[in-house]
Structures are given as C-alpha cells and as structure tokens.
Coordinates of C-alpha atoms in Angstrom, one line a residue:
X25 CA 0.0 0.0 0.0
X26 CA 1.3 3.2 -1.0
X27 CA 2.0 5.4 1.6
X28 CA 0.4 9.3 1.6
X29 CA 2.6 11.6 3.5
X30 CA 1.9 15.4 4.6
X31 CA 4.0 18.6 4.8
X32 CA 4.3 20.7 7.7
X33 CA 6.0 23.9 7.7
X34 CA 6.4 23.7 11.3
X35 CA 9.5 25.0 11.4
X36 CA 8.2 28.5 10.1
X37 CA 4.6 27.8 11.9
X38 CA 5.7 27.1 15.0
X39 CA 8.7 29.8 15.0
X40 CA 5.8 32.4 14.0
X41 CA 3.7 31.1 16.8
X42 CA 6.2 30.8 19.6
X43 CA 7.0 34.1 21.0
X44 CA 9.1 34.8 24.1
X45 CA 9.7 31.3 25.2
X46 CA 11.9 30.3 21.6
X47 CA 13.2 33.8 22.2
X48 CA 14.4 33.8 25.4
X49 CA 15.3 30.5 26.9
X50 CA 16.2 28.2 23.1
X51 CA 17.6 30.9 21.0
X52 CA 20.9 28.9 20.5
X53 CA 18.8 25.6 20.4
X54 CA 16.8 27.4 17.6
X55 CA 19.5 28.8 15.5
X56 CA 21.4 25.0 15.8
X57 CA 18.3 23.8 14.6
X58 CA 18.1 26.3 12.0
X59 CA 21.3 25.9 11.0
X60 CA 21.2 22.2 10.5
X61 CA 17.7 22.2 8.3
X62 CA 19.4 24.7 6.2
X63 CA 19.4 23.7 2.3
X64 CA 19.5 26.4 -0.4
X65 CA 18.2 25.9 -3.9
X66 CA 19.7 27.4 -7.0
X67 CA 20.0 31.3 -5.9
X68 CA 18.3 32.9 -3.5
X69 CA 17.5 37.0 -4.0
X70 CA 13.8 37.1 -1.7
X71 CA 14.3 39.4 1.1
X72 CA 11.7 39.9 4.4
X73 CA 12.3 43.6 4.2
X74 CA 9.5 46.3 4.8
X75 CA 7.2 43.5 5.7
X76 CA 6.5 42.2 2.3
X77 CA 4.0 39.2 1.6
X78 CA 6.3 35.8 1.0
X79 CA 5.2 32.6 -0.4
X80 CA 6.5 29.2 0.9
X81 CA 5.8 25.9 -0.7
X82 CA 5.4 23.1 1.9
X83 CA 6.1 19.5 0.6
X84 CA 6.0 16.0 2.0
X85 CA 8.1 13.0 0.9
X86 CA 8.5 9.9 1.2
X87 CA 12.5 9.8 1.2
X88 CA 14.5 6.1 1.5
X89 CA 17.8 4.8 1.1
X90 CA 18.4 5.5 -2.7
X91 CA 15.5 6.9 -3.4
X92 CA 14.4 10.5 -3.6
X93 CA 10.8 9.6 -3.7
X94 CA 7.7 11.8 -4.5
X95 CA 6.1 15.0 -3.5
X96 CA 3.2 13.7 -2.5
X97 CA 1.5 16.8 -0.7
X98 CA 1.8 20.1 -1.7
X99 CA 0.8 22.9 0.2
X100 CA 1.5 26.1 -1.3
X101 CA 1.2 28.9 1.6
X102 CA 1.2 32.8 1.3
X103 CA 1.7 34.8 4.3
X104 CA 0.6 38.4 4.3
X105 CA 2.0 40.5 7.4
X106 CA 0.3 43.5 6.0
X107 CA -3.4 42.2 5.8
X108 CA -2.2 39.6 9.0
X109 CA -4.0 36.6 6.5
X110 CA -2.0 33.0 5.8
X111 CA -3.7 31.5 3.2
X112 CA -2.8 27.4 2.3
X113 CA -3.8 26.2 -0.9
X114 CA -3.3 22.3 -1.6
X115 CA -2.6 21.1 -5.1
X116 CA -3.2 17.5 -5.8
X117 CA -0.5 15.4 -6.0
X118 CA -2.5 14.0 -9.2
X119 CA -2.4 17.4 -11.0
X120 CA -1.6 16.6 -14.5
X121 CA 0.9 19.6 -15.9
X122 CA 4.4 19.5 -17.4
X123 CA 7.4 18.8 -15.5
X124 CA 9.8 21.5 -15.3
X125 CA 13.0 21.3 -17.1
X126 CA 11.8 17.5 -18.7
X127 CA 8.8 19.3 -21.2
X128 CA 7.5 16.0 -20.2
X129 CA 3.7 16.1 -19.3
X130 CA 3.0 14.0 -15.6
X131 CA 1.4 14.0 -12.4
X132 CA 3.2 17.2 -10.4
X133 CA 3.8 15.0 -7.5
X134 CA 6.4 13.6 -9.9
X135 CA 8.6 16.8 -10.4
X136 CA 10.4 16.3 -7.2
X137 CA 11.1 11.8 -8.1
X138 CA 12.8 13.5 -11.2
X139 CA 14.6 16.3 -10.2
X140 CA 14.4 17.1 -6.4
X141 CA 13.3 20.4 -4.7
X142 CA 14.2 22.6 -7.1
X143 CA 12.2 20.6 -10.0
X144 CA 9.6 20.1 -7.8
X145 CA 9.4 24.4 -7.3
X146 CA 9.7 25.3 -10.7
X147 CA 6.8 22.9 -11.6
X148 CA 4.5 24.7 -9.6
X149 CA 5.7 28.3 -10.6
X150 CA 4.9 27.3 -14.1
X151 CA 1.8 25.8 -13.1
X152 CA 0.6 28.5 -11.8
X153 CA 2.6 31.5 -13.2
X154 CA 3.1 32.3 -9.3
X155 CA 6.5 32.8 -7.4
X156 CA 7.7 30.4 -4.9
X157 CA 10.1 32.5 -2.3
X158 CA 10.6 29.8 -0.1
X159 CA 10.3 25.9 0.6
X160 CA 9.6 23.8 3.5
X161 CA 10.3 19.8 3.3
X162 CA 9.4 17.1 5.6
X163 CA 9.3 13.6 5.6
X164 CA 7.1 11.1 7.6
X165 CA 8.4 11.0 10.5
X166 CA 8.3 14.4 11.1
X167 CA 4.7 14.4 11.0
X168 CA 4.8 11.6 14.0
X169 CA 7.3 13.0 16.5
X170 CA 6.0 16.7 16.2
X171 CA 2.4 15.9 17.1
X172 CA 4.0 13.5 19.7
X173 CA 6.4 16.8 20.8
X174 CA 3.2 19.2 21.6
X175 CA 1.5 16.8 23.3
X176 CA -1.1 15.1 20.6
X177 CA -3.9 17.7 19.0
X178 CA -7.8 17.5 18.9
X179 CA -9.5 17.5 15.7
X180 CA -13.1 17.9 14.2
X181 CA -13.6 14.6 12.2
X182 CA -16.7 14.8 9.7
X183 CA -16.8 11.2 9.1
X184 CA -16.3 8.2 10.8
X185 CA -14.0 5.1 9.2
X186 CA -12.2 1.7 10.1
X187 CA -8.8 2.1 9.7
X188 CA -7.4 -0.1 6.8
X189 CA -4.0 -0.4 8.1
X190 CA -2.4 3.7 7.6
X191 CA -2.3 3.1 11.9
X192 CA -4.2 0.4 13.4
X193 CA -5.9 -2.2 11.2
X194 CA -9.6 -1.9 12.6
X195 CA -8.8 0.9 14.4
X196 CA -12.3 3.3 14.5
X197 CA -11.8 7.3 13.9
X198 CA -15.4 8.3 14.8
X199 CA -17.1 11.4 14.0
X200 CA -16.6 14.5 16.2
X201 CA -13.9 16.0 18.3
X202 CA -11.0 13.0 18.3
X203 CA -7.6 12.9 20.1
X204 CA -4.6 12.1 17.9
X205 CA -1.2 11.1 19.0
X206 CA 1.3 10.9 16.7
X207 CA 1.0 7.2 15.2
X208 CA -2.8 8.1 14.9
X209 CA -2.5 11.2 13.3
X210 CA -0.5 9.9 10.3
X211 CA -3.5 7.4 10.0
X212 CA -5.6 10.3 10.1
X213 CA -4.3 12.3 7.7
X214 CA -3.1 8.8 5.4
X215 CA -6.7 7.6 4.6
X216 CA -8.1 8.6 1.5
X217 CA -10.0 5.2 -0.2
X218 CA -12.8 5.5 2.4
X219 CA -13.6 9.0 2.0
X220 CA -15.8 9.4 -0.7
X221 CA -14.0 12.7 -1.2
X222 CA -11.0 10.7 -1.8
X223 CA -7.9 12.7 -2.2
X224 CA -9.4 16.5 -1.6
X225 CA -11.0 14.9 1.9
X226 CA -7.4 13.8 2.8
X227 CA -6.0 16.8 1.8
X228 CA -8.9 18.8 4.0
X229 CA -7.4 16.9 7.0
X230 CA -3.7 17.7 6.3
X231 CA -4.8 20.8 6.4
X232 CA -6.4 20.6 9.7
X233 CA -3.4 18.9 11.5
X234 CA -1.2 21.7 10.3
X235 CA -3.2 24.1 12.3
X236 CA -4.1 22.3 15.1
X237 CA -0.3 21.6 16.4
X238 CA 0.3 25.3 15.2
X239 CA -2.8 26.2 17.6
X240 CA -1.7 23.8 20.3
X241 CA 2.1 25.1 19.9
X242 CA 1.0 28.4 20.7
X243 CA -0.4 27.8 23.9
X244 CA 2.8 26.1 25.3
X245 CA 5.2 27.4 27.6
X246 CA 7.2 24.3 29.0
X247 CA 10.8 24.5 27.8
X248 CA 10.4 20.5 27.6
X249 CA 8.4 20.6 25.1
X250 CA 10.7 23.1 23.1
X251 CA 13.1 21.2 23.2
X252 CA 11.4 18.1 21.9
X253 CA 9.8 19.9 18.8
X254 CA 13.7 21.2 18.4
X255 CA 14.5 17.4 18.1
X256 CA 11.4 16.3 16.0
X257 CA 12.6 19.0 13.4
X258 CA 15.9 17.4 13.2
X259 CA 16.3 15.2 10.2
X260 CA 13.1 15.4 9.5
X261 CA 13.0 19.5 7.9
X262 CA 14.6 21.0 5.3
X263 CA 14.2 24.3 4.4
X264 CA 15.7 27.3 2.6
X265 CA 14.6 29.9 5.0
X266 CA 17.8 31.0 7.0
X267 CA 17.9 31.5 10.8
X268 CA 17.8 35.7 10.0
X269 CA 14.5 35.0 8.2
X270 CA 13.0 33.0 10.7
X271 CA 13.8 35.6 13.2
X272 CA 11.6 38.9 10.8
X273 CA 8.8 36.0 10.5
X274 CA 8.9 35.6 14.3
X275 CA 8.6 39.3 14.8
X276 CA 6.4 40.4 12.0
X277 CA 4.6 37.7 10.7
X278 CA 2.9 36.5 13.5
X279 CA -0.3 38.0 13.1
X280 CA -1.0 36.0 10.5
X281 CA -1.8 32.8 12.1
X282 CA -5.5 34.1 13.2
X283 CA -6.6 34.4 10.0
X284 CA -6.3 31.6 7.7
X285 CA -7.9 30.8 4.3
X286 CA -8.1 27.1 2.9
X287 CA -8.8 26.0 -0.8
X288 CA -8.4 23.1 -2.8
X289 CA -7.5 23.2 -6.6
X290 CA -10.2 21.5 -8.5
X291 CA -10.4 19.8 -11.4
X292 CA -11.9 17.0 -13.3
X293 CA -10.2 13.6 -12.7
X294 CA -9.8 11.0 -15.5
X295 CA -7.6 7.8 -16.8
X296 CA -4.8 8.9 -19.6
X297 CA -3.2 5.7 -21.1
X298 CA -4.8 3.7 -18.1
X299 CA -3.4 6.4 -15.6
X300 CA -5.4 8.3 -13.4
X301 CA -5.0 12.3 -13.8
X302 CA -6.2 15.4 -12.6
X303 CA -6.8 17.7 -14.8
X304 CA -7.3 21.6 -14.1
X305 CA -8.7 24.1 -16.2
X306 CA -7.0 26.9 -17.7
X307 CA -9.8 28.9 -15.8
X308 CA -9.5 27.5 -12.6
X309 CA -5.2 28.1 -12.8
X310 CA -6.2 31.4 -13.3
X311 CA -8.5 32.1 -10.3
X312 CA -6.2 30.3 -8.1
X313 CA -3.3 32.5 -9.7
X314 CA -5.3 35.5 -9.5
X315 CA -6.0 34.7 -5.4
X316 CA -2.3 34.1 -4.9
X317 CA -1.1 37.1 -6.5
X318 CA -4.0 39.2 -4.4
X319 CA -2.4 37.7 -1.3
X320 CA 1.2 38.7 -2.4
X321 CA 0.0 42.6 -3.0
X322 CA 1.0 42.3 -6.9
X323 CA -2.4 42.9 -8.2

C-alpha cells in the first residue's frame, strides 16, 4: 500500500507562533536547529524587508535509502503580514501539468522523483505563473514525532472510518472531536480510499493537523516541550529559509496565524493511457493565480 505523506511547515509555523519562550530560553537551540535544516536551492535574492507578503511551498516526501521519492503533498502557503491573513492552498499530487526542465507532461507529484526540490518548485511556478520564495520539506516522520512533541492535537472529524491499516488495522476514527497522537495522526491524515471525497477529503485533513499543532504550539510554555519539537525538526526539515529570516517571520509575521484561508484546486479527474489524472482548467489556474497574487499585494 502506497504510503500518503503530509508537509508541515512547522519550522516557520511554530517559529511564528512561539514568542518569548523560543526567544528567550532556546535561542541557540533554535538557530542550531536552524542551522542544521538549512538547504539552499539554486540562488536565493527574496528578502523579508518592509514587511513584504512571501510565499513558501510546503512539501511531504516519502525519502529512503536511494530513493528520492515523491512530493506527494503540496501545500503552497502565502503569508501576508500586512493584511495579517495565511492562506494554504493544496494542489493534488495527481495534478496533471508539465514537468519543469523535462517538457514532459506527468502527475506534479512527480517533479520532485525527477529532479528534487528545485524541479519540484519550478513545476509549480509554471503551473501556476506564481513565485515560490521559499520551501519547506518534511518527511514522515516528522509528522509523528511533532504531534508527539506538543503533546497530541484535537481534531473535528466529519466522518467516521475503520482504519485499513495507515495506523491500526480496525482501528475506528469516529465522527466529532478526536484525540490524535502521533502514530494516529498519520493514519488520520493517510486515509483517502474510504472517503468518498478521496484525495481532496485527505488533503482537508492535512490541512487541519497543520493548524491544530500550530494552535496547540502556541499555547505552550514548557521549555520541555521546546526542546522536543527542536528534536522532531531534526532530520526530518529542510528548508531554505535562514535562521535571519525566521527571526523577521517571528517578529512580524505572527499576526498571521488568526486568520487563515483554505482552498483546494479543483479539477476534473480521469484515466490517460490507463493512468489516473487530474486535470485543471486553464480557468480554474487562473482564479487560483489570480487569489495568490492578491495575497502577495502584486495585483
């Protein structure tokens, strides 16, 4: 069974949300953190001067021993100091569009298999005609330890299921407010057959985890846990975001995190060749370019 994995960009998230606490008592913790997660792409010329909107792309892979793997979640996230609004929009990992660099036409999940994280943000600024400032990468275990590290997160769950096996064969998510540790989050946000929404319903649910261990991060002020998120970050993050720039989105973009907008890319899915696409409209690229560009003050 093919395993689903999600993106968080805690490590800008949770340095947004964290205040005096990161500030005061882990600075050196942070910046060795920061330090470590570091990984340019190609050259870097954004700047957090004056404030300005930035856009980050958050991706989660599924990384082994000699091999890269695939992108299969992609979050693209704007924040906007100015109007204090974060907005995440998911794009399918079955988005049909041409790879980057190959002028080969495949799922966009695929861009990063092919040519890594820089492949993999090219294909989505030419997907959408949108920059891509920054990127966040995590892998599956990330997603484990850090809901582990703030002490498990509540979640509204809109429909009930038997787990299949993404955590606990036979293992029942029912409907309503549901506590998730780490192991039972990644079943959480795993399951897609048995949601007739299929991949947008899981995708709805990454979503949701992403903010509720921001939310819960944010009300923590035990140095403990600090230090465990530190270490959940660790080998699990990489980013191109240096310590200096976490510091400006710690001091001025932390706003942003009480007012969030959530969309989905739509599209119409179908079979190519016996493979299973989805393909957007020219019309819907455009409103979703259109929204991100709003959010990034260049319209």
């Amino acid at each position: 069974m093919k395993k689903v994995l999600i993106t968080l960009g805690v490590i800008i998230l949770l340095i947004v949300v964290g205040g005096g606490a990161y500030a005061y008592y882990l600075y050196h913790s942070v910046k060795s953190t920061a330090n470590n997660i570091y990984e340019p792409v190609g050259s870097h010329t954004t700047t957090l001067s004056n404030k300005k909107p930035i856009s980050i792309l958050l991706m989660g892979v599924d990384e082994r021993p000699n091999d890269r793997g695939r992108s299969d979640t992609l979050i693209y996230m704007t924040l906007n100091p100015k109007t204090n609004k974060m907005e995440m929009i998911s794009i399918p990992r079955d988005t049909r569009t041409e790879i980057a660099g190959r002028g080969t036409i495949d799922k966009i999940n695929a861009a990063y298999a092919y040519g890594g994280t820089k492949m993999a943000m090219d294909t989505v600024k030419n997907f959408l005609d949108v920059p891509v400032d920054y990127y966040v990468k995590m892998n599956m275990e990330g997603l484990s330890k850090l809901v582990d590290a703030v002490g498990g997160v509540t979640v509204y769950n809109d429909i009930s299921w038997h787990d299949e096996g993404y955590y606990k064969k036979g293992y029942y998510y029912q409907k309503g407010n549901i506590e998730l540790n780490g192991p039972k989050a990644l079943g959480y946000v795993r399951m897609r057959h048995l949601d007739p929404r299929g991949d947008f319903g899981r995708n709805e649910r990454q979503r949701q985890v992403i903010m509720a261990i921001v939310n819960k991060a944010a009300s923590i002020s035990s140095v403990s846990r600090y230090d465990d998120i530190l270490d959940a970050i660790q080998g699990n993050v990489k980013t191109n975001l240096t310590f200096d720039e976490m510091k400006s989105i710690a001091e001025n973009y932390r706003g942003v995190r009480n007012n969030v907008g959530n969309y989905e890319i739509k599209g119409q899915g179908t079979k190519i060749n016996g493979i299973y696409y989805l393909l957007v409209s020219d019309q819907e690229k455009q409103k979703v370019h259109n929204m991100i560009m709003e959010q990034l003050g260049k319209q």
